[in-house]
Coordinates of C-alpha atoms (C1' of nucleotides) in Angstrom, one line a residue:
Chain A
M136 CA 74.2 92.8 104.8
A137 CA 77.6 92.0 103.4
T138 CA 78.6 90.4 106.7
S139 CA 76.8 87.1 106.4
K140 CA 78.6 84.0 107.4
S141 CA 78.6 82.6 103.9
D142 CA 80.0 85.8 102.6
L143 CA 83.1 84.9 104.4
Y144 CA 83.6 82.0 102.0
E145 CA 82.9 84.3 99.1
R146 CA 85.7 86.6 100.2
I147 CA 88.0 83.6 100.5
Y148 CA 87.2 82.5 97.0
A149 CA 87.7 86.1 95.7
I150 CA 91.2 86.0 97.2
V151 CA 92.1 82.6 95.8
K152 CA 90.9 83.7 92.3
K153 CA 93.4 86.6 92.5
I154 CA 96.4 84.4 93.0
P155 CA 98.5 84.9 89.9
K156 CA 99.4 82.0 87.7
G157 CA 102.7 80.5 88.7
R158 CA 102.3 81.7 92.3
V159 CA 101.0 80.1 95.4
S160 CA 99.5 81.3 98.7
S161 CA 98.9 79.8 102.1
Y162 CA 95.8 79.1 104.2
G163 CA 97.1 81.3 107.0
A164 CA 97.8 84.3 104.8
I165 CA 94.4 84.2 103.2
G166 CA 92.7 83.6 106.6
D167 CA 94.6 86.6 108.0
Y168 CA 93.5 88.7 105.1
V169 CA 89.8 87.9 105.6
S170 CA 90.2 88.0 109.4
T171 CA 89.3 84.4 110.0
S172 CA 91.0 81.3 111.2
P173 CA 93.3 79.4 108.7
R174 CA 91.1 76.4 109.3
V175 CA 88.1 78.1 107.8
V176 CA 90.0 78.7 104.7
G177 CA 90.5 74.9 104.5
Y178 CA 86.8 74.4 105.0
A179 CA 86.1 76.9 102.3
M180 CA 88.5 75.1 99.9
N181 CA 86.7 71.9 100.6
A182 CA 83.5 73.6 99.4
A183 CA 85.3 75.3 96.6
H184 CA 84.9 72.1 94.5
T185 CA 81.6 73.6 93.2
R186 CA 83.5 76.7 92.1
K187 CA 85.3 76.1 88.9
D188 CA 86.9 79.5 89.0
V189 CA 88.7 78.9 92.2
P190 CA 92.2 77.6 91.7
A191 CA 92.4 75.7 94.9
H192 CA 95.6 74.0 93.8
R193 CA 97.5 77.2 94.3
V194 CA 96.7 77.1 98.0
V195 CA 99.1 75.2 100.3
N196 CA 99.9 75.2 103.9
R197 CA 102.5 77.3 105.6
N198 CA 105.2 74.8 104.8
G199 CA 104.4 74.9 101.1
M200 CA 103.2 71.3 101.4
L201 CA 100.3 70.2 99.2
T202 CA 98.1 69.1 102.1
G203 CA 94.9 69.2 100.0
K204 CA 96.0 67.2 97.1
H205 CA 93.9 64.2 98.1
H206 CA 90.8 66.3 97.7
F207 CA 91.2 66.6 93.9
S208 CA 90.0 64.2 91.3
T209 CA 93.4 62.5 91.6
P210 CA 96.2 63.1 94.1
Y211 CA 98.5 64.0 91.2
E212 CA 96.2 66.7 89.7
M213 CA 97.3 69.4 92.1
E214 CA 101.0 68.8 91.7
E215 CA 100.6 68.5 87.9
K216 CA 98.8 71.7 87.6
L217 CA 101.4 73.6 89.7
K218 CA 104.2 72.2 87.7
K219 CA 102.4 73.1 84.5
E220 CA 102.2 76.7 85.7
G221 CA 105.9 76.8 86.5
V222 CA 105.8 75.9 90.2
K223 CA 108.2 73.1 90.9
V224 CA 107.0 70.5 93.3
K225 CA 108.9 67.8 95.0
N226 CA 107.9 65.4 97.7
D227 CA 104.5 67.1 97.9
T228 CA 106.2 70.4 98.7
V229 CA 106.6 73.6 96.7
I230 CA 110.2 74.4 95.9
D231 CA 111.2 78.0 96.6
F232 CA 108.0 78.5 98.4
E233 CA 109.1 81.8 99.9
I234 CA 109.8 83.1 96.3
K235 CA 106.6 81.7 94.7
F236 CA 104.5 82.8 97.7
W237 CA 101.9 85.5 96.8
D238 CA 100.7 87.8 99.6
P239 CA 97.0 88.6 99.4
S240 CA 97.7 92.2 100.3
S241 CA 100.2 92.4 97.5
Chain B
dA138 C1' 68.0 68.6 116.9
dC139 C1' 72.6 66.5 118.4
dC140 C1' 77.4 64.7 117.5
dC141 C1' 81.2 64.2 114.6
dT142 C1' 84.6 65.3 111.5
dG143 C1' 87.4 67.9 108.1
dA144 C1' 92.6 71.2 102.7
dC145 C1' 95.5 74.8 109.3
dG146 C1' 98.3 77.5 112.4
dC147 C1' 99.9 79.3 116.8
dG148 C1' 100.6 79.5 121.7
dT149 C1' 101.9 76.8 125.6
dC150 C1' 103.6 73.0 128.4
Chain C
dG264 C1' 112.0 70.1 120.3
dG265 C1' 107.9 67.1 120.4
dA266 C1' 103.0 67.0 121.9
dC267 C1' 98.6 69.0 123.0
dG268 C1' 94.7 72.3 122.9
dC269 C1' 92.1 76.0 121.1
dG270 C1' 89.9 78.9 117.5
dC271 C1' 86.5 78.6 113.7
dC272 C1' 82.5 77.2 109.9
dA273 C1' 79.5 74.0 107.4
dG274 C1' 77.7 69.7 106.0
dG275 C1' 76.5 64.7 106.9
dG276 C1' 74.6 60.8 109.6

DNA sequence: ACCCTGACGCGTC
DNA sequence: GGACGCGCCAGGG
């Protein structure tokens, strides 16, 4: 059955993979798209370390803040990657978050 | 097998 | 307008 519990994580990974370069999304938006709690998205991202194809650095919280930056190899990796893709970050927060925001249903 | 904790977000007091 | 609780899943001790 495609409705296993772990399949939920797979769906989350699939969405994160679809985030275009230079764009970001939020835990809440993704969670809403896969019909789960935003928290679960965070849990999934934590486990996403084993998935090299999952750009977890493009996922931020609803404020556009890089809440998960401490989970990368270095706290600067997330910010550096975003800047390199054209997403300006200041004070651990994505600038023009509303503009850079990518909707999963888009 | 149990208890705890951890990348969030919203409603309510 | 700040603080608190709840929902939800998995892995570690």
